[in-house]
Amino acid sequence: MTILRCTRCSAIYERNPPQFQCEKCGNLLEYTYDFEEAGNFEFTGPFGFWRYRQLLPEVGTLATLGEGGTPLHKAERLAEEMRLKVLYLKDETRNPTNSFRDRCAALMVSNALDLKHDNVICASNGNLGASLAAYCAKSGLICHVIVPKIVDMGKLAQMLIYDAIIEEHGEAVDDALKRARSLQNETGWYQATAELNPLAIESQKTIAFEIAEQFGVPDWFIVSMGSGGTTYSIWKGFKELKTLGKIDDLPRMVGVQARGCAPIVKAHEENKPEPTVVQKPVTHALAILVGNPLNGILALQALKESRGIAISVPDAEIIAAEQEIARLEGIFAEPASSATIAGLKKLAQQNIITQEDKVVCLITGSGLKATDVLQSLTKKRKTAILGLELSTKGKILRILSRKDAYGYGLWKKLGKTMTRGAIYQHLNELARKGIVITYEKSGRKYFKITARGKQILRSIDELKTLL
Ligand SMILES: [Zn+2]
């Protein structure tokens, strides 16, 4: 049986719906298990995410696109360059939408289906939004993604093609996160922001489970840190395996951040329990551009418990590492994941990680989603396409294309972001142009998209493919 428990004061909460914050002390909640009850079980089923279902919070309906079970590459050429004997890359680019976040989406969308939600919301600077959009599409749910102003083009393209409703909010993901919280409070939508749903941490620990089966326990496990959740997930995974008697040792964790955005590294260096918030964070590695990491406390705990290291690297070294991973190992990693190799290089040069040490680096997502080159090439188009998608009329059509709705229902589905009067004005204009029609049912005026309206929506979708 799973328990949802406070990481600080141990207060216990209902398992569902997943809440992230303790009402008593304000600290983060996490899922834990009765390991004695789990006893002496073996993992069963094909090598993939759901093989570890017994060590995940219970779900009834499975939302799956074939996530997990990703390869662990022996990186011999890269290792030689750094004079290391054993270096592995855990290649999470091989997931269905090319990032580790597919594990989160699989578990959270399964949970949303169990709890009978129609709408899922998340704040994301890319990968999670892309994953959720795909899993929601597969499950017939509506996915709302709040993205910050700066977002990787490839990830935005994925959200668009998977039919998510996208809203741009704030400069960095920290602002988007606040918006996702307030929208959830207003609408009751399923909250799937990684930092606001403890299922995210649970889902990602399966990366540790897979590595333990593929290779065993490395001496060092290197991850890049944005919110810090992934660092903690991996550590939690290894610790659970040890509690279960499946492994004897634990790895030392290394957390890497970009020099221009290193709130967790700074706190670790100063031996503080909480991240040092960075007001104006900068890095090209957008997936780890988080000034106020909400899981920072947990990451710092993992670093401390594992006698780990936190290190920051400049963007130039991250970009050089990205090219090196591609050139020497045939893997196109996104900048955030490449930071792990840049960090490893430093630690190897300083002889902190030695020749004999066995090292695993986590490659979280594909570089195809994140290239700066792509972004600068398509910047203009982003504005044009997002403009269409973000217009209220576009959103109304998107919702009506799924199901007829009445005015109040539409207003709720749009997140109550404007007055109801404004919605009716849009609806009337759409009706005048023959894009929607109305009819009466149970005393309510329903709106329905016309063939013409559908055609317009198709044109918007065709435009998207021009990306
Ligand atoms: Zn508490």
Coordinates of C-alpha atoms and ligand atoms in Angstrom, one line a residue:
M1 CA 0.0 0.0 0.0
T2 CA 1.1 3.5 -0.8
I3 CA 1.1 6.4 1.7
L4 CA 1.4 10.1 0.9
R5 CA 3.5 11.5 3.6
C6 CA 5.2 14.8 4.5
T7 CA 9.0 14.7 3.9
R8 CA 9.5 16.8 7.0
C9 CA 6.8 16.3 9.7
S10 CA 5.6 12.8 8.5
A11 CA 1.9 13.9 8.5
I12 CA -0.1 11.4 6.4
Y13 CA -2.5 12.4 3.6
E14 CA -5.1 10.8 1.4
R15 CA -3.3 9.1 -1.5
N16 CA -5.6 10.8 -4.1
P17 CA -5.8 13.3 -5.5
P18 CA -2.0 13.9 -5.4
Q19 CA -1.2 16.9 -3.3
F20 CA 2.3 18.3 -3.1
Q21 CA 2.4 20.5 0.0
C22 CA 1.9 19.7 3.7
E23 CA -1.0 21.7 5.2
K24 CA 0.7 21.5 8.7
C25 CA 4.3 22.5 8.0
G26 CA 4.3 23.6 4.3
N27 CA 7.0 21.1 3.2
L28 CA 6.8 18.8 0.3
L29 CA 4.8 15.5 0.3
E30 CA 6.0 12.2 -1.2
Y31 CA 4.8 8.7 -1.7
T32 CA 6.2 5.9 0.4
Y33 CA 5.5 2.2 0.6
D34 CA 5.2 -0.6 3.1
F35 CA 8.3 -2.4 2.0
E36 CA 7.7 -5.3 4.4
E37 CA 4.4 -6.0 2.8
A38 CA 6.1 -5.9 -0.6
G39 CA 8.4 -8.6 0.7
N40 CA 10.5 -10.7 -1.6
F41 CA 8.9 -9.9 -5.0
E42 CA 10.6 -10.0 -8.4
F43 CA 10.0 -7.5 -11.1
T44 CA 8.0 -9.0 -13.9
G45 CA 6.9 -8.1 -17.4
P46 CA 8.8 -6.7 -20.3
F47 CA 11.7 -4.2 -19.7
G48 CA 9.9 -0.9 -19.6
F49 CA 8.2 1.6 -17.3
W50 CA 5.3 -0.6 -16.1
R51 CA 7.6 -3.4 -15.1
Y52 CA 8.0 -1.5 -11.8
R53 CA 4.3 -1.0 -11.2
Q54 CA 4.4 -2.6 -7.8
L55 CA 6.8 0.1 -6.6
L56 CA 4.6 2.9 -8.0
P57 CA 1.4 4.4 -6.6
E58 CA -1.6 2.3 -7.6
V59 CA -3.3 3.1 -10.9
G60 CA -6.2 1.3 -12.6
T61 CA -6.2 2.5 -16.1
L62 CA -2.8 2.6 -17.9
A63 CA -2.1 5.5 -20.2
T64 CA 0.9 4.2 -22.2
L65 CA 2.8 4.9 -25.4
G66 CA 5.6 2.4 -24.7
E67 CA 7.7 4.5 -22.3
G68 CA 10.8 3.5 -20.4
G69 CA 13.1 0.5 -21.0
T70 CA 15.5 3.0 -22.6
P71 CA 19.1 1.9 -23.6
L72 CA 22.1 2.3 -21.4
H73 CA 25.0 3.0 -23.8
K74 CA 28.6 2.2 -23.0
A75 CA 30.2 5.5 -24.0
E76 CA 33.7 4.2 -24.8
R77 CA 35.0 7.0 -27.0
L78 CA 33.8 9.7 -24.6
A79 CA 35.3 7.7 -21.7
E80 CA 38.6 7.5 -23.4
E81 CA 38.7 11.2 -24.0
M82 CA 38.3 11.8 -20.3
R83 CA 40.6 8.9 -19.3
L84 CA 37.8 7.0 -17.6
K85 CA 37.3 3.3 -17.7
V86 CA 33.5 2.9 -17.4
L87 CA 31.1 5.6 -18.5
Y88 CA 27.5 4.9 -19.4
L89 CA 24.8 7.2 -20.9
K90 CA 21.2 6.5 -20.0
D91 CA 19.5 7.5 -23.2
E92 CA 16.1 8.9 -22.3
T93 CA 15.8 10.5 -25.8
R94 CA 14.5 7.1 -26.8
N95 CA 11.1 7.6 -25.1
P96 CA 7.9 8.1 -27.2
T97 CA 8.2 11.9 -27.2
N98 CA 12.0 11.9 -26.8
S99 CA 12.4 12.8 -23.2
F100 CA 12.3 11.3 -19.7
R101 CA 9.1 13.2 -19.0
D102 CA 7.1 10.5 -20.8
R103 CA 7.5 8.5 -17.6
C104 CA 5.7 11.3 -15.6
A105 CA 3.0 11.7 -18.3
A106 CA 2.3 8.0 -18.3
L107 CA 1.7 7.9 -14.5
M108 CA 0.0 11.2 -14.1
V109 CA -2.4 10.7 -17.1
S110 CA -3.2 7.2 -15.8
N111 CA -4.0 8.8 -12.4
A112 CA -6.1 11.6 -14.1
L113 CA -8.1 8.9 -15.9
D114 CA -8.7 7.0 -12.7
L115 CA -9.9 10.2 -11.0
K116 CA -12.3 10.9 -14.0
H117 CA -10.7 14.2 -15.1
D118 CA -11.3 15.6 -18.6
N119 CA -8.8 18.4 -18.4
V120 CA -5.1 18.3 -17.4
I121 CA -3.0 21.3 -16.8
C122 CA 0.7 21.8 -16.4
A123 CA 3.3 24.6 -16.4
S124 CA 6.3 23.5 -18.4
N125 CA 9.4 24.9 -20.1
G126 CA 9.0 22.1 -22.7
N127 CA 9.6 18.4 -22.2
L128 CA 6.7 17.8 -19.8
G129 CA 4.3 19.8 -21.8
A130 CA 5.2 17.8 -24.9
S131 CA 4.8 14.5 -23.1
L132 CA 1.5 15.4 -21.4
A133 CA 0.1 16.6 -24.7
A134 CA 0.9 13.3 -26.3
Y135 CA -0.5 11.1 -23.5
C136 CA -3.6 13.3 -23.2
A137 CA -4.1 13.0 -27.0
K138 CA -3.9 9.2 -26.7
S139 CA -6.4 9.2 -23.8
G140 CA -8.8 11.7 -25.2
L141 CA -8.2 14.3 -22.5
I142 CA -7.8 18.1 -23.0
C143 CA -4.2 19.2 -22.2
H144 CA -3.6 22.8 -21.2
V145 CA 0.1 23.9 -21.1
I146 CA 1.3 27.1 -19.6
V147 CA 4.7 27.9 -21.3
P148 CA 7.1 30.8 -20.4
K149 CA 8.1 33.3 -23.0
I150 CA 11.3 31.5 -23.8
V151 CA 10.6 28.0 -24.9
D152 CA 12.3 25.5 -27.1
M153 CA 10.8 25.4 -30.6
G154 CA 10.9 21.7 -31.0
K155 CA 9.0 21.2 -27.8
L156 CA 6.4 23.8 -28.7
A157 CA 6.0 22.1 -32.1
Q158 CA 5.2 18.8 -30.2
M159 CA 2.6 20.4 -28.0
L160 CA 0.9 22.0 -31.0
I161 CA 0.8 18.8 -33.1
Y162 CA -0.5 16.8 -30.1
D163 CA -3.3 19.4 -29.9
A164 CA -2.6 21.0 -26.5
I165 CA -4.2 24.3 -25.6
I166 CA -1.2 26.6 -25.0
E167 CA -1.0 29.8 -23.0
E168 CA 2.1 31.9 -22.8
H169 CA 2.8 33.3 -19.3
G170 CA 5.8 35.0 -17.8
E171 CA 9.5 35.1 -18.5
A172 CA 10.6 31.8 -17.0
V173 CA 8.8 28.6 -15.9
D174 CA 8.6 30.0 -12.3
D175 CA 5.9 32.4 -13.4
A176 CA 4.1 29.8 -15.5
L177 CA 3.9 27.6 -12.5
K178 CA 2.0 30.2 -10.4
R179 CA -0.4 30.6 -13.3
A180 CA -1.0 26.8 -13.5
R181 CA -1.7 26.8 -9.7
S182 CA -4.3 29.5 -9.9
L183 CA -5.9 28.0 -12.9
Q184 CA -6.2 24.7 -11.1
N185 CA -7.8 26.4 -8.1
E186 CA -10.3 28.1 -10.4
T187 CA -11.2 25.1 -12.6
G188 CA -10.5 21.9 -10.7
W189 CA -8.4 20.6 -13.6
Y190 CA -6.0 17.8 -12.9
Q191 CA -2.6 19.3 -11.9
A192 CA 0.2 17.7 -13.7
T193 CA 3.0 20.3 -13.2
A194 CA 6.0 18.2 -12.1
E195 CA 6.7 20.3 -9.0
L196 CA 3.0 20.3 -8.0
N197 CA 2.3 16.6 -8.3
P198 CA 4.4 14.1 -6.3
L199 CA 3.7 11.4 -8.9
A200 CA 6.4 13.0 -11.0
I201 CA 9.1 12.1 -8.6
E202 CA 7.7 8.6 -8.3
S203 CA 7.6 8.0 -12.0
Q204 CA 11.2 9.1 -12.6
K205 CA 12.7 6.8 -10.0
T206 CA 12.1 4.0 -12.5
I207 CA 15.2 5.3 -14.3
A208 CA 17.3 4.1 -11.2
F209 CA 15.4 0.7 -11.3
E210 CA 16.3 0.2 -14.9
I211 CA 19.9 1.1 -14.5
A212 CA 20.2 -1.3 -11.5
E213 CA 19.0 -4.1 -13.8
Q214 CA 21.0 -3.0 -16.8
F215 CA 24.3 -2.5 -15.1
G216 CA 24.2 -2.4 -11.3
V217 CA 25.0 0.5 -9.1
P218 CA 27.5 3.1 -10.4
D219 CA 30.0 4.9 -8.2
W220 CA 28.7 8.3 -9.5
F221 CA 25.4 9.2 -11.0
I222 CA 25.3 12.5 -12.8
V223 CA 22.2 14.5 -13.5
S224 CA 21.4 18.1 -14.5
M225 CA 19.3 20.1 -12.1
G226 CA 16.4 22.4 -13.0
S227 CA 13.8 22.2 -10.2
G228 CA 15.9 19.4 -8.6
G229 CA 13.2 16.8 -8.7
T230 CA 15.0 14.4 -11.0
T231 CA 18.1 14.3 -8.7
Y232 CA 15.9 13.3 -5.8
S233 CA 13.9 10.8 -7.9
I234 CA 17.0 8.9 -8.9
W235 CA 18.3 8.9 -5.3
K236 CA 14.9 7.7 -4.0
G237 CA 14.9 4.9 -6.6
F238 CA 18.3 3.5 -5.5
K239 CA 17.4 3.9 -1.8
E240 CA 14.2 1.9 -2.3
L241 CA 16.1 -0.9 -4.1
K242 CA 18.6 -1.0 -1.2
T243 CA 15.7 -1.2 1.4
L244 CA 14.3 -4.1 -0.6
G245 CA 17.6 -5.9 -0.6
K246 CA 18.0 -5.8 -4.3
I247 CA 21.3 -3.8 -4.3
D248 CA 24.0 -3.5 -1.7
D249 CA 25.5 -0.1 -2.5
L250 CA 24.2 3.4 -3.3
P251 CA 25.7 5.8 -5.9
R252 CA 27.1 9.2 -5.0
M253 CA 24.9 11.8 -6.8
V254 CA 26.4 14.7 -8.8
G255 CA 24.0 17.6 -9.7
V256 CA 25.0 19.9 -12.5
Q257 CA 23.6 23.4 -13.2
A258 CA 24.4 26.1 -15.7
R259 CA 26.6 28.8 -14.3
G260 CA 24.0 31.5 -15.0
C261 CA 21.3 29.6 -13.1
A262 CA 22.7 27.7 -10.2
P263 CA 20.5 28.1 -7.1
I264 CA 21.0 24.6 -5.9
V265 CA 24.7 24.5 -6.4
K266 CA 25.1 27.7 -4.5
A267 CA 23.1 26.4 -1.5
H268 CA 25.1 23.1 -1.5
E269 CA 28.4 25.0 -1.5
E270 CA 27.2 27.1 1.4
N271 CA 25.8 24.1 3.2
K272 CA 22.3 25.6 3.3
P273 CA 19.2 23.4 3.3
E274 CA 17.3 25.5 0.9
P275 CA 18.1 26.7 -2.6
T276 CA 19.4 30.3 -3.0
V277 CA 16.8 31.9 -5.4
V278 CA 18.3 33.4 -8.5
Q279 CA 16.3 36.5 -9.6
K280 CA 17.4 36.8 -13.2
P281 CA 18.6 33.3 -14.3
V282 CA 20.2 32.9 -17.7
T283 CA 21.2 29.9 -19.7
H284 CA 20.7 28.4 -23.2
A285 CA 19.9 25.1 -21.5
L286 CA 16.3 26.0 -21.2
A287 CA 15.2 22.8 -19.6
I288 CA 17.2 23.7 -16.5
L289 CA 16.4 27.4 -16.5
V290 CA 14.7 27.5 -13.1
G291 CA 15.4 30.4 -10.8
N292 CA 13.4 29.2 -7.8
P293 CA 13.6 25.4 -7.8
L294 CA 10.6 24.0 -5.8
N295 CA 12.2 20.6 -5.4
G296 CA 15.6 22.2 -4.4
I297 CA 15.3 21.1 -0.8
L298 CA 14.9 17.5 -1.9
A299 CA 17.8 17.7 -4.3
L300 CA 20.0 19.2 -1.6
Q301 CA 18.9 16.3 0.7
A302 CA 19.9 13.7 -2.0
L303 CA 23.3 15.4 -2.5
K304 CA 24.0 15.5 1.2
E305 CA 22.8 11.9 2.0
S306 CA 24.8 10.5 -0.9
R307 CA 27.9 12.4 -0.1
G308 CA 27.4 14.0 -3.5
I309 CA 28.7 17.0 -5.4
A310 CA 27.0 20.0 -6.9
I311 CA 28.8 21.8 -9.7
S312 CA 28.0 24.6 -12.2
V313 CA 29.3 24.9 -15.8
P314 CA 29.3 27.8 -18.2
D315 CA 27.1 27.6 -21.3
A316 CA 30.1 27.4 -23.6
E317 CA 31.2 24.2 -22.0
I318 CA 27.6 22.8 -22.2
I319 CA 27.5 23.5 -25.9
A320 CA 30.9 22.0 -26.5
A321 CA 29.8 18.9 -24.6
E322 CA 26.6 18.6 -26.7
Q323 CA 28.8 18.5 -29.8
E324 CA 31.2 16.0 -28.3
I325 CA 28.4 13.5 -27.2
A326 CA 27.0 13.7 -30.8
R327 CA 30.4 13.4 -32.5
L328 CA 31.8 10.6 -30.3
E329 CA 28.7 8.6 -29.3
G330 CA 26.1 9.3 -31.9
I331 CA 23.6 10.7 -29.5
F332 CA 22.0 14.1 -30.0
A333 CA 21.4 15.3 -26.4
E334 CA 19.7 18.5 -25.4
P335 CA 21.9 21.2 -23.7
A336 CA 20.5 20.5 -20.3
S337 CA 21.6 16.8 -20.5
S338 CA 24.9 17.7 -22.1
A339 CA 25.7 19.7 -18.9
T340 CA 26.2 16.3 -17.2
I341 CA 29.2 15.6 -19.5
A342 CA 30.6 19.1 -19.0
G343 CA 30.4 18.6 -15.3
L344 CA 32.0 15.2 -15.5
K345 CA 34.9 16.6 -17.4
K346 CA 35.6 19.1 -14.7
L347 CA 35.4 16.5 -11.9
A348 CA 37.7 14.2 -13.9
Q349 CA 40.2 16.9 -14.5
Q350 CA 40.2 17.7 -10.8
N351 CA 40.6 14.0 -10.0
I352 CA 37.5 14.0 -7.8
I353 CA 36.1 11.4 -10.1
T354 CA 39.0 9.0 -10.8
Q355 CA 39.9 6.6 -13.6
E356 CA 38.6 3.5 -11.7
D357 CA 35.2 5.1 -10.9
K358 CA 32.1 3.8 -12.7
V359 CA 29.9 6.7 -13.9
V360 CA 26.4 7.0 -15.4
C361 CA 25.2 10.3 -16.9
L362 CA 21.5 10.9 -17.5
I363 CA 20.6 12.1 -21.0
T364 CA 17.1 13.5 -20.3
G365 CA 16.0 14.7 -23.8
S366 CA 16.8 15.0 -27.4
G367 CA 18.7 17.9 -28.9
L368 CA 16.3 18.0 -31.8
K369 CA 13.8 19.6 -29.6
A370 CA 16.1 22.3 -28.3
T371 CA 18.5 23.6 -30.8
D372 CA 19.2 27.3 -30.6
V373 CA 19.7 27.3 -34.3
L374 CA 16.2 26.0 -34.9
Q375 CA 14.9 28.6 -32.5
S376 CA 16.5 31.6 -34.2
L377 CA 15.4 30.3 -37.6
T378 CA 11.8 29.9 -36.6
K379 CA 11.3 32.7 -34.1
K380 CA 9.1 34.7 -36.5
R381 CA 7.0 31.7 -37.2
K382 CA 6.5 30.9 -33.5
T383 CA 4.9 34.3 -33.0
A384 CA 2.6 33.8 -36.0
I385 CA 1.5 30.3 -35.0
L386 CA 1.2 30.9 -31.3
G387 CA -0.8 34.0 -32.2
L388 CA -3.4 31.8 -33.9
E389 CA -3.5 29.2 -31.2
L390 CA -3.6 31.7 -28.4
S391 CA -6.5 33.8 -29.8
T392 CA -9.6 33.2 -27.8
K393 CA -11.6 32.3 -30.9
G394 CA -9.0 29.7 -31.8
K395 CA -9.3 28.1 -28.4
I396 CA -13.1 28.2 -28.5
L397 CA -13.1 26.4 -31.9
R398 CA -10.6 23.8 -30.6
I399 CA -12.9 23.1 -27.6
L400 CA -16.1 23.0 -29.8
S401 CA -14.4 20.6 -32.3
R402 CA -14.3 18.0 -29.5
K403 CA -17.8 18.5 -28.1
D404 CA -20.7 21.0 -28.3
A405 CA -20.8 23.3 -25.3
Y406 CA -22.9 26.0 -23.8
G407 CA -21.5 29.5 -22.9
Y408 CA -20.9 28.9 -19.2
G409 CA -19.3 25.5 -19.9
L410 CA -17.0 27.1 -22.4
W411 CA -16.1 29.8 -20.0
K412 CA -15.0 27.2 -17.5
K413 CA -13.1 25.2 -20.1
L414 CA -11.2 28.3 -21.0
G415 CA -10.1 28.7 -17.4
K416 CA -12.4 31.6 -16.6
T417 CA -9.6 33.9 -17.8
M418 CA -12.0 36.6 -19.1
T419 CA -15.5 37.8 -18.5
R420 CA -18.4 35.7 -19.6
G421 CA -19.6 38.6 -21.6
A422 CA -16.4 38.6 -23.6
I423 CA -16.9 34.9 -24.4
Y424 CA -20.4 35.5 -25.6
Q425 CA -19.2 38.3 -27.8
H426 CA -16.7 36.0 -29.4
L427 CA -19.4 33.3 -29.9
N428 CA -21.7 35.8 -31.5
E429 CA -19.1 37.0 -33.9
L430 CA -18.3 33.3 -34.8
A431 CA -22.0 32.6 -35.3
R432 CA -22.4 35.7 -37.6
K433 CA -19.6 34.3 -39.8
G434 CA -21.1 30.9 -39.9
I435 CA -18.3 29.3 -38.0
V436 CA -20.5 28.1 -35.2
I437 CA -24.3 27.6 -34.9
T438 CA -26.5 27.4 -31.9
Y439 CA -29.3 25.1 -30.7
E440 CA -31.4 24.6 -27.6
K441 CA -31.1 21.6 -25.3
S442 CA -32.4 21.2 -21.7
G443 CA -33.1 24.9 -21.6
R444 CA -29.6 25.9 -22.5
K445 CA -28.2 27.5 -25.6
Y446 CA -25.5 25.2 -27.1
F447 CA -22.8 26.1 -29.6
K448 CA -21.7 23.7 -32.3
I449 CA -18.9 24.1 -34.8
T450 CA -19.9 24.1 -38.4
A451 CA -18.3 22.4 -41.4
R452 CA -16.8 25.8 -42.2
G453 CA -15.4 26.1 -38.7
K454 CA -13.8 22.7 -38.9
Q455 CA -12.2 23.7 -42.2
I456 CA -10.7 26.8 -40.5
L457 CA -9.4 24.7 -37.7
R458 CA -7.8 22.3 -40.3
S459 CA -6.1 25.3 -41.9
I460 CA -4.6 26.2 -38.5
D461 CA -3.4 22.7 -38.1
E462 CA -1.9 22.7 -41.6
L463 CA 0.0 25.9 -40.7
K464 CA 1.4 24.1 -37.7
T465 CA 3.0 21.4 -39.9
L466 CA 4.9 24.2 -41.6
L467 CA 7.1 24.2 -38.5
Ligands
ZN1 ZN 4.6 18.5 7.2

